[in-house]
């Protein structure tokens, strides 16, 4: 089959690989119809995630058709069209039982901090991902969810990560009616978090990034205010000033460890690797939220340390909430929202790229070329 193949930092290519096989009775093999490239893949692509092995296939956002099932799979049958959450979860451990499906204790034998994620290095379990024609899906009775009648593939594929993560960012922010929400990052996740903030009763939503085309997209799609931090002397002062010097009620970090905007963070985090990436957006979020406010983090940070202003967290009485999205927990209500037209995920898709051109797609998404918001990869075998 064709599959994306990681060759080292900023080097990916398309290759032939063996079609995966059932390795455990609870596995299924899924034929991929759509897969996406995510901001999270850029951390791998840039070589910033420990134990990202040459030869691995990325891709944690995919939908497809069940091709084969193991002898212990009972809820799926061959031919089912499925949304596959990006988290791999066993459904039985203490954390899965609390619906913390992103924090499964069983699926990742390589670490205790992070659960397993498709195509996300050996730190996240060492499973191959969906930027390929076929994927092996473990615990197939737990994650995969049948795509409802009438929902198209493009909407479905964004339910594997972008919609639940954006929604959970807003949910964790504990937004109260009328709150001012400031979101750092206008990638697909920040844009979705801005859209979902209104659903929780926000009174004002502000998004901050450095890419004008993304800010313009957010203004239209999320109906929010959007500002470029390159035009600001200090984003923290900007937020304070626009909130009568109180600070935002809640701030969302939808950037993570590859943030731009601060030379010290960039040099120590992204060039010298003295910390696990640059925590610039998190820094700004902590410093621009009001006293007693909430900072919600969905931007990804590595397992090692980051320079963050923890003293300000204590002195301002800030609550920090963070996690990988629990996709399975959120799917029922988000499928409803998509079917009722409250969230329109596929409008985020700006590029539809043949899987064979995966290397170009990575370059375009990574370098923010051609006004790219979200690229979707289509395998040659994606016929129905
Ligand atoms: N927690 C989860 O479950 C989960 C799921 C998906 C993605 N993520 C993470 O969310 C983050 C965003 O994902 P994405 O797909 O939108 O990525 P993306 O790379 O497309 O977007 C990130 C945006 O942040 C902007 N940015 C850079 N520095 C900034 C700063 N200092 N302040 C404000 N904006 C800044 C960039 O210009 C870019 O537009 C990534 O870290 C990704 O790994 C987390
Ligand atoms: Zn993703
Ligand atoms: Zn589990």
Tab-separated table of C-alpha atoms and ligand atoms in Angstrom:
chain	number	residue	atom	x	y	z
A	1	UNK	CA	0.000	0.000	0.000
A	2	UNK	CA	0.999	3.642	-0.232
A	3	UNK	CA	1.960	5.238	3.059
A	4	UNK	CA	3.642	8.381	4.262
A	5	UNK	CA	7.140	7.559	5.490
A	6	UNK	CA	9.092	9.753	7.954
A	7	UNK	CA	12.779	10.003	6.993
A	8	UNK	CA	13.998	12.582	9.546
A	9	UNK	CA	13.239	16.216	10.412
A	10	UNK	CA	11.407	17.986	7.572
A	11	UNK	CA	11.768	14.920	5.341
A	12	UNK	CA	8.745	12.824	4.566
A	13	UNK	CA	7.942	10.886	1.441
A	14	UNK	CA	5.410	8.491	-0.001
A	15	UNK	CA	6.471	4.838	-0.093
A	16	UNK	CA	5.165	1.329	-0.548
A	17	UNK	CA	4.657	-0.503	2.754
A	18	UNK	CA	3.005	-3.836	3.590
A	19	UNK	CA	-0.739	-3.665	4.296
A	20	UNK	CA	-1.135	-3.983	8.101
A	21	UNK	CA	-2.488	-7.225	9.519
A	22	UNK	CA	-4.643	-8.111	12.506
A	23	UNK	CA	-2.201	-8.659	15.394
A	24	UNK	CA	-4.725	-9.043	18.218
A	25	UNK	CA	-8.314	-10.378	18.261
A	26	UNK	CA	-9.618	-6.886	19.151
A	27	UNK	CA	-7.987	-5.212	16.104
A	28	UNK	CA	-9.650	-4.018	12.937
A	29	UNK	CA	-8.071	-2.999	9.641
A	30	UNK	CA	-9.548	0.198	8.206
A	31	UNK	CA	-9.221	1.304	4.576
A	32	UNK	CA	-8.618	5.049	4.729
A	33	UNK	CA	-10.906	7.357	2.756
A	34	UNK	CA	-9.694	10.676	4.187
A	35	UNK	CA	-6.821	11.658	6.483
A	36	UNK	CA	-5.569	15.064	7.588
A	37	UNK	CA	-2.330	16.743	8.518
A	38	UNK	CA	-2.588	18.425	11.932
A	39	UNK	CA	-0.566	21.064	13.779
A	40	UNK	CA	0.419	18.183	16.060
A	41	UNK	CA	2.065	16.445	13.082
A	42	UNK	CA	4.292	19.492	12.662
A	43	UNK	CA	5.906	18.796	16.056
A	44	UNK	CA	6.865	15.354	14.673
A	45	UNK	CA	7.806	16.723	11.254
A	46	UNK	CA	10.130	19.290	12.824
A	47	UNK	CA	11.840	16.575	14.872
A	48	UNK	CA	10.624	17.905	18.233
A	49	UNK	CA	8.933	14.780	19.617
A	50	UNK	CA	11.261	12.279	21.339
A	51	UNK	CA	11.551	8.805	19.792
A	52	UNK	CA	10.031	9.640	16.431
A	53	UNK	CA	11.483	6.761	14.435
A	54	UNK	CA	12.530	6.892	10.827
A	55	UNK	CA	10.188	4.682	8.813
A	56	UNK	CA	7.062	5.459	10.820
A	57	UNK	CA	3.797	6.625	9.273
A	58	UNK	CA	2.059	9.631	10.840
A	59	UNK	CA	-1.644	10.460	10.777
A	60	UNK	CA	-3.991	10.493	13.789
A	61	UNK	CA	-6.951	12.053	11.947
A	62	UNK	CA	-8.592	9.557	9.588
A	63	UNK	CA	-11.902	8.019	8.583
A	64	UNK	CA	-12.512	4.980	6.438
A	65	UNK	CA	-14.208	1.672	5.802
A	66	UNK	CA	-13.723	-1.430	7.955
A	67	UNK	CA	-11.888	-3.946	5.793
A	68	UNK	CA	-11.267	-6.769	8.266
A	69	UNK	CA	-12.034	-7.475	11.946
A	70	UNK	CA	-10.406	-9.658	14.609
A	71	UNK	CA	-12.279	-12.530	16.238
A	72	UNK	CA	-13.084	-10.463	19.360
A	73	UNK	CA	-14.605	-7.447	17.618
A	74	UNK	CA	-18.374	-7.369	18.080
A	75	UNK	CA	-19.604	-3.827	17.479
A	76	UNK	CA	-18.131	-3.356	14.002
A	77	UNK	CA	-18.592	-5.301	10.813
A	78	UNK	CA	-16.749	-5.327	7.513
A	79	UNK	CA	-17.988	-2.476	5.332
A	80	UNK	CA	-18.888	-0.096	8.205
A	81	UNK	CA	-17.888	3.525	7.634
A	82	UNK	CA	-16.132	4.802	10.743
A	83	UNK	CA	-14.800	7.884	12.500
A	84	UNK	CA	-11.659	6.798	14.356
A	85	UNK	CA	-10.776	9.032	17.358
A	86	UNK	CA	-7.129	10.063	17.447
A	87	UNK	CA	-6.710	8.572	20.938
A	88	UNK	CA	-6.175	4.830	21.206
A	89	UNK	CA	-7.993	3.685	24.335
A	90	UNK	CA	-8.719	0.332	25.940
A	91	UNK	CA	-12.129	1.314	27.343
A	92	UNK	CA	-11.515	-0.679	30.535
A	93	UNK	CA	-8.760	0.967	32.616
A	94	UNK	CA	-9.402	3.338	35.538
A	95	UNK	CA	-8.938	6.388	33.296
A	96	UNK	CA	-11.062	5.180	30.380
A	97	UNK	CA	-13.815	4.428	32.926
A	98	UNK	CA	-13.743	8.138	33.860
A	99	UNK	CA	-14.093	8.954	30.143
A	100	UNK	CA	-10.507	10.224	30.099
A	101	UNK	CA	-9.964	8.431	26.784
A	102	UNK	CA	-6.911	10.554	25.997
A	103	UNK	CA	-5.261	9.261	29.168
A	104	UNK	CA	-5.678	5.497	28.740
A	105	UNK	CA	-3.316	3.580	31.009
A	106	UNK	CA	-3.158	0.436	28.889
A	107	UNK	CA	-2.747	1.396	25.248
A	108	UNK	CA	0.718	2.952	25.542
A	109	UNK	CA	3.377	0.655	26.918
A	110	UNK	CA	6.079	3.272	26.283
A	111	UNK	CA	5.041	5.967	28.784
A	112	UNK	CA	2.812	6.636	31.766
A	113	UNK	CA	2.111	10.326	31.083
A	114	UNK	CA	0.528	10.175	27.651
A	115	UNK	CA	-1.962	7.636	26.315
A	116	UNK	CA	-1.478	6.173	22.851
A	117	UNK	CA	-2.116	8.199	19.696
A	118	UNK	CA	-2.127	6.908	16.116
A	119	UNK	CA	1.005	7.814	14.176
A	120	UNK	CA	2.529	9.861	16.957
A	121	UNK	CA	6.027	8.446	17.708
A	122	UNK	CA	7.001	5.715	20.126
A	123	UNK	CA	6.482	8.171	22.984
A	124	UNK	CA	2.788	7.844	22.191
A	125	UNK	CA	2.810	4.069	21.747
A	126	UNK	CA	4.574	3.479	18.434
A	127	UNK	CA	1.426	2.810	16.373
A	128	UNK	CA	1.423	3.615	12.673
A	129	UNK	CA	-1.058	6.255	11.534
A	130	UNK	CA	-3.604	6.933	8.851
A	131	UNK	CA	-1.661	8.919	6.243
A	132	UNK	CA	-1.763	5.666	4.306
A	133	UNK	CA	-4.199	3.449	2.462
A	134	UNK	CA	-4.799	1.107	5.437
A	135	UNK	CA	-4.388	1.321	9.217
A	136	UNK	CA	-4.473	-1.213	12.028
A	137	UNK	CA	-6.932	-0.005	14.664
A	138	UNK	CA	-6.489	-1.618	18.118
A	139	UNK	CA	-9.411	-1.943	20.605
A	140	UNK	CA	-11.747	-1.668	17.622
A	141	UNK	CA	-14.910	-1.954	19.730
A	142	UNK	CA	-13.923	1.116	21.788
A	143	UNK	CA	-12.940	4.082	19.612
A	144	UNK	CA	-14.371	3.702	16.105
A	145	UNK	CA	-17.823	5.229	15.739
A	146	UNK	CA	-20.180	4.600	12.814
A	147	UNK	CA	-20.580	7.638	10.574
A	148	UNK	CA	-24.270	8.538	10.626
A	149	UNK	CA	-26.315	8.337	7.442
A	150	UNK	CA	-26.021	11.534	5.440
A	151	UNK	CA	-22.759	12.818	7.000
A	152	UNK	CA	-20.021	13.202	4.424
A	153	UNK	CA	-16.412	12.109	4.732
A	154	UNK	CA	-15.047	15.650	4.977
A	155	UNK	CA	-17.194	16.531	8.005
A	156	UNK	CA	-16.484	13.129	9.544
A	157	UNK	CA	-12.694	13.391	9.334
A	158	UNK	CA	-12.683	16.648	11.298
A	159	UNK	CA	-14.600	14.898	14.093
A	160	UNK	CA	-11.533	12.722	14.783
A	161	UNK	CA	-9.647	15.656	16.367
A	162	UNK	CA	-10.227	19.269	15.313
A	163	UNK	CA	-13.849	19.632	16.393
A	164	UNK	CA	-13.525	17.758	19.722
A	165	UNK	CA	-10.240	19.493	20.587
A	166	UNK	CA	-11.575	22.970	19.809
A	167	UNK	CA	-14.754	22.186	21.727
A	168	UNK	CA	-12.898	20.768	24.718
A	169	UNK	CA	-10.632	23.826	24.801
A	170	UNK	CA	-13.732	25.970	25.289
A	171	UNK	CA	-15.306	23.493	27.702
A	172	UNK	CA	-12.183	23.331	29.927
A	173	UNK	CA	-12.099	27.140	29.960
A	174	UNK	CA	-15.267	27.092	32.099
A	175	UNK	CA	-16.733	30.003	30.131
A	176	UNK	CA	-19.501	31.889	31.989
A	177	UNK	CA	-22.209	33.897	30.249
A	178	UNK	CA	-20.761	37.129	28.873
A	179	UNK	CA	-17.108	36.192	29.422
A	180	UNK	CA	-14.289	37.620	27.336
A	181	UNK	CA	-12.333	34.717	25.826
A	182	UNK	CA	-8.863	35.248	24.347
A	183	UNK	CA	-7.480	32.472	22.152
A	184	UNK	CA	-3.824	32.303	21.174
A	185	UNK	CA	-3.382	30.541	17.822
A	186	UNK	CA	-5.610	30.759	14.734
A	187	UNK	CA	-4.836	27.333	13.319
A	188	UNK	CA	-7.710	24.877	12.860
A	189	UNK	CA	-7.802	24.214	16.625
A	190	UNK	CA	-7.897	27.876	17.682
A	191	UNK	CA	-10.476	28.679	15.000
A	192	UNK	CA	-12.693	25.818	16.236
A	193	UNK	CA	-12.168	26.842	19.887
A	194	UNK	CA	-13.298	30.373	18.987
A	195	UNK	CA	-16.390	29.040	17.212
A	196	UNK	CA	-17.242	26.791	20.175
A	197	UNK	CA	-16.673	29.526	22.780
A	198	UNK	CA	-19.951	31.113	21.645
A	199	UNK	CA	-21.772	27.835	22.358
A	200	UNK	CA	-20.726	28.138	26.011
A	201	UNK	CA	-22.070	31.710	26.307
A	202	UNK	CA	-19.021	33.895	25.636
A	203	UNK	CA	-19.795	37.594	25.289
A	204	UNK	CA	-16.619	38.495	23.416
A	205	UNK	CA	-14.165	36.265	21.566
A	206	UNK	CA	-10.699	37.448	20.506
A	207	UNK	CA	-8.175	35.396	18.562
A	208	UNK	CA	-4.470	36.291	18.242
A	209	UNK	CA	-1.975	34.939	15.676
A	210	UNK	CA	0.675	36.258	13.298
A	211	UNK	CA	-0.752	35.014	9.981
A	212	UNK	CA	-3.107	37.613	8.506
A	213	UNK	CA	-4.861	35.093	6.255
A	214	UNK	CA	-5.703	32.897	9.235
A	215	UNK	CA	-6.961	35.893	11.202
A	216	UNK	CA	-9.189	36.827	8.280
A	217	UNK	CA	-10.491	33.239	8.096
A	218	UNK	CA	-11.217	33.259	11.854
A	219	UNK	CA	-13.092	36.559	11.587
A	220	UNK	CA	-15.460	35.007	9.066
A	221	UNK	CA	-15.738	31.422	10.281
A	222	UNK	CA	-15.751	32.057	14.038
A	223	UNK	CA	-17.390	35.499	13.941
A	224	UNK	CA	-14.792	36.852	16.362
A	225	UNK	CA	-12.299	39.693	16.691
A	226	UNK	CA	-8.870	38.799	15.319
A	227	UNK	CA	-5.539	40.575	15.838
A	228	UNK	CA	-1.970	40.146	14.656
A	229	UNK	CA	0.581	40.064	17.482
A	230	UNK	CA	3.288	41.262	15.090
A	231	UNK	CA	1.489	44.628	15.136
A	232	UNK	CA	1.562	44.790	18.949
A	233	UNK	CA	4.334	45.975	21.185
A	234	UNK	CA	3.230	43.501	23.830
A	235	UNK	CA	0.244	41.134	23.434
A	236	UNK	CA	-0.276	41.011	27.211
A	237	UNK	CA	-0.618	44.781	27.440
A	238	UNK	CA	-2.916	44.678	24.407
A	239	UNK	CA	-5.278	42.208	26.122
A	240	UNK	CA	-5.234	44.153	29.379
A	241	UNK	CA	-5.946	47.426	27.624
A	242	UNK	CA	-8.909	46.026	25.695
A	243	UNK	CA	-10.432	44.573	28.899
A	244	UNK	CA	-10.327	47.784	30.983
A	245	UNK	CA	-7.059	46.544	32.546
A	246	UNK	CA	-8.866	43.604	34.177
A	247	UNK	CA	-7.486	40.859	31.925
A	248	UNK	CA	-9.445	38.267	29.941
A	249	UNK	CA	-11.866	36.065	31.873
A	250	UNK	CA	-10.355	33.031	30.192
A	251	UNK	CA	-7.425	32.401	27.875
A	252	UNK	CA	-6.911	29.397	25.606
A	253	UNK	CA	-3.482	28.247	24.409
A	254	UNK	CA	-4.058	26.704	20.970
A	255	UNK	CA	-0.425	27.054	19.880
A	256	UNK	CA	1.771	24.720	21.924
A	257	UNK	CA	5.514	24.252	21.928
A	258	UNK	CA	6.419	25.793	18.603
A	259	UNK	CA	5.174	29.258	19.358
A	260	UNK	CA	6.800	32.299	17.781
A	261	UNK	CA	6.937	35.778	19.292
A	262	UNK	CA	9.665	35.679	21.936
A	263	UNK	CA	13.362	35.493	21.077
A	264	UNK	CA	14.490	33.974	24.388
A	265	UNK	CA	11.847	31.227	24.227
A	266	UNK	CA	12.598	30.526	20.568
A	267	UNK	CA	16.370	30.258	21.058
A	268	UNK	CA	16.260	28.169	24.241
A	269	UNK	CA	13.293	26.039	23.177
A	270	UNK	CA	13.440	25.584	19.436
A	271	UNK	CA	17.097	26.132	18.543
A	272	UNK	CA	19.197	24.996	21.542
A	273	UNK	CA	16.582	22.541	22.881
A	274	UNK	CA	17.309	23.596	26.482
A	275	UNK	CA	13.566	23.356	27.137
A	276	UNK	CA	10.804	21.367	25.426
A	277	UNK	CA	9.984	23.976	22.791
A	278	UNK	CA	8.904	27.578	23.282
A	279	UNK	CA	6.130	28.308	25.757
A	280	UNK	CA	5.459	31.824	24.476
A	281	UNK	CA	1.699	31.516	23.978
A	282	UNK	CA	1.263	29.905	27.386
A	283	UNK	CA	3.311	32.708	28.908
A	284	UNK	CA	1.034	35.282	27.291
A	285	UNK	CA	-2.093	33.381	28.347
A	286	UNK	CA	-1.043	33.256	32.014
A	287	UNK	CA	-0.045	36.898	32.042
A	288	UNK	CA	-3.123	38.250	30.247
A	289	UNK	CA	-5.880	36.317	32.035
A	290	UNK	CA	-7.567	38.109	34.950
A	291	UNK	CA	-6.870	37.269	38.604
A	292	UNK	CA	-8.856	34.141	39.444
A	293	UNK	CA	-9.263	33.397	35.728
A	294	UNK	CA	-8.873	30.124	33.853
A	295	UNK	CA	-6.196	29.162	31.342
A	296	UNK	CA	-7.151	26.223	29.132
A	297	UNK	CA	-4.266	24.517	27.310
A	298	UNK	CA	-4.753	22.279	24.303
A	299	UNK	CA	-1.525	23.283	22.559
A	300	UNK	CA	0.863	20.348	22.802
A	301	UNK	CA	3.965	20.443	25.022
A	302	UNK	CA	6.658	17.798	25.336
A	303	UNK	CA	7.343	15.514	28.262
A	304	UNK	CA	10.270	17.598	29.573
A	305	UNK	CA	10.314	21.081	31.097
A	306	UNK	CA	9.225	24.505	29.887
A	307	UNK	CA	9.890	27.994	31.184
A	308	UNK	CA	6.499	29.276	32.353
A	309	UNK	CA	5.687	32.055	34.843
A	310	UNK	CA	4.436	29.782	37.611
A	311	UNK	CA	4.751	32.601	40.182
A	312	UNK	CA	2.086	34.553	38.341
A	313	UNK	CA	-0.175	31.498	38.351
A	314	UNK	CA	0.080	31.381	42.146
A	315	UNK	CA	-0.134	35.103	42.804
A	316	UNK	CA	-3.100	35.633	40.477
A	317	UNK	CA	-4.951	32.526	41.658
A	318	UNK	CA	-5.232	31.123	38.148
A	319	UNK	CA	-6.783	27.756	37.401
A	320	UNK	CA	-5.001	25.850	34.646
A	321	UNK	CA	-6.870	23.094	32.844
A	322	UNK	CA	-5.268	21.038	30.106
A	323	UNK	CA	-5.535	17.721	28.331
A	324	UNK	CA	-5.504	15.811	25.121
A	325	UNK	CA	-9.083	15.883	23.883
A	326	UNK	CA	-11.259	12.967	24.972
A	327	UNK	CA	-12.714	12.387	21.509
A	328	UNK	CA	-14.947	9.424	22.291
A	329	UNK	CA	-16.590	11.246	25.224
A	330	UNK	CA	-17.495	14.204	23.036
A	331	UNK	CA	-18.479	12.465	19.787
A	332	UNK	CA	-22.211	11.919	20.478
A	333	UNK	CA	-22.918	15.594	21.184
A	334	UNK	CA	-20.597	16.869	18.436
A	335	UNK	CA	-22.149	14.574	15.823
A	336	UNK	CA	-25.492	16.160	16.834
A	337	UNK	CA	-24.029	19.656	16.461
A	338	UNK	CA	-22.767	18.817	12.972
A	339	UNK	CA	-26.055	17.234	11.920
A	340	UNK	CA	-27.972	20.265	13.224
A	341	UNK	CA	-25.688	22.661	11.362
A	342	UNK	CA	-24.401	24.311	14.560
A	343	UNK	CA	-20.811	23.390	13.638
A	344	UNK	CA	-19.764	23.161	9.985
A	345	UNK	CA	-16.381	21.418	10.107
A	346	UNK	CA	-15.621	20.914	6.428
A	347	UNK	CA	-15.498	24.645	5.777
A	348	UNK	CA	-12.025	24.514	7.386
A	349	UNK	CA	-10.694	22.317	4.571
A	350	UNK	CA	-8.770	24.513	2.153
A	351	UNK	CA	-6.731	21.855	0.324
A	352	UNK	CA	-7.514	18.367	-0.952
A	353	UNK	CA	-4.257	16.625	-1.823
A	354	UNK	CA	-3.649	13.145	-3.293
A	355	UNK	CA	-1.824	10.972	-0.733
A	356	UNK	CA	0.968	10.564	-3.303
A	357	UNK	CA	1.779	14.275	-2.807
A	358	UNK	CA	2.060	14.052	0.981
A	359	UNK	CA	5.512	15.682	1.041
A	360	UNK	CA	4.194	18.802	-0.717
A	361	UNK	CA	1.208	18.894	1.625
A	362	UNK	CA	3.485	18.899	4.683
A	363	UNK	CA	5.586	21.687	3.264
A	364	UNK	CA	2.567	23.818	2.402
A	365	UNK	CA	0.902	23.354	5.812
A	366	UNK	CA	4.132	23.809	7.736
A	367	UNK	CA	5.210	26.950	5.902
A	368	UNK	CA	1.660	28.403	5.805
A	369	UNK	CA	1.724	28.599	1.999
A	370	UNK	CA	-1.233	29.196	-0.311
A	371	UNK	CA	-3.465	30.376	2.576
A	372	UNK	CA	-3.631	26.835	3.912
A	373	UNK	CA	-5.853	26.217	6.924
A	374	UNK	CA	-6.446	22.450	6.796
A	375	UNK	CA	-5.193	19.978	4.179
A	376	UNK	CA	-6.925	16.642	3.633
A	377	UNK	CA	-5.105	13.710	2.016
A	378	UNK	CA	-7.026	11.425	-0.321
A	379	UNK	CA	-5.594	7.956	-1.023
A	380	UNK	CA	-5.937	6.542	-4.546
A	381	UNK	CA	-7.975	3.655	-3.106
A	382	UNK	CA	-10.527	6.027	-1.544
A	383	UNK	CA	-13.227	4.973	-3.971
A	384	UNK	CA	-16.459	3.842	-2.297
B	1	LIG	N1	-4.784	18.650	23.112
B	1	LIG	C1	-5.165	18.018	21.989
B	1	LIG	O1	-5.905	17.037	22.057
B	1	LIG	C2	-4.713	18.522	20.669
B	1	LIG	C3	-5.323	18.061	19.494
B	1	LIG	C4	-4.959	18.635	18.270
B	1	LIG	C5	-3.983	19.609	18.222
B	1	LIG	N2	-3.378	19.997	19.392
B	1	LIG	C6	-2.343	21.052	19.401
B	1	LIG	O2	-2.973	22.299	19.237
B	1	LIG	C7	-2.037	23.223	18.662
B	1	LIG	C8	-2.676	23.891	17.442
B	1	LIG	O3	-2.967	22.934	16.430
B	1	LIG	P1	-3.295	23.434	14.943
B	1	LIG	O4	-3.591	22.223	14.114
B	1	LIG	O5	-4.280	24.535	14.996
B	1	LIG	O6	-1.821	23.972	14.559
B	1	LIG	P2	-1.251	25.080	13.522
B	1	LIG	O7	0.211	24.874	13.537
B	1	LIG	O8	-1.985	25.011	12.231
B	1	LIG	O9	-1.620	26.469	14.210
B	1	LIG	C9	-0.854	27.086	15.205
B	1	LIG	C10	-0.989	28.594	15.006
B	1	LIG	O10	-0.350	29.270	16.088
B	1	LIG	C11	0.216	30.463	15.557
B	1	LIG	N3	1.188	30.998	16.541
B	1	LIG	C12	2.533	30.774	16.632
B	1	LIG	N4	3.027	31.416	17.703
B	1	LIG	C13	1.985	32.066	18.288
B	1	LIG	C14	1.878	32.888	19.446
B	1	LIG	N5	2.930	33.159	20.228
B	1	LIG	N6	0.646	33.400	19.753
B	1	LIG	C15	-0.439	33.147	18.978
B	1	LIG	N7	-0.384	32.361	17.865
B	1	LIG	C16	0.822	31.822	17.552
B	1	LIG	C17	0.774	30.022	14.225
B	1	LIG	O11	0.980	31.123	13.355
B	1	LIG	C18	-0.323	29.089	13.729
B	1	LIG	O12	-1.294	29.755	12.926
B	1	LIG	C19	-0.799	22.402	18.333
B	1	LIG	O13	0.131	22.506	19.396
B	1	LIG	C20	-1.324	20.993	18.298
B	1	LIG	O14	-0.322	20.041	18.572
B	1	LIG	C21	-3.736	19.483	20.578
B	2	LIG	ZN1	-4.673	16.360	15.134
B	3	LIG	ZN1	-7.831	2.605	28.998
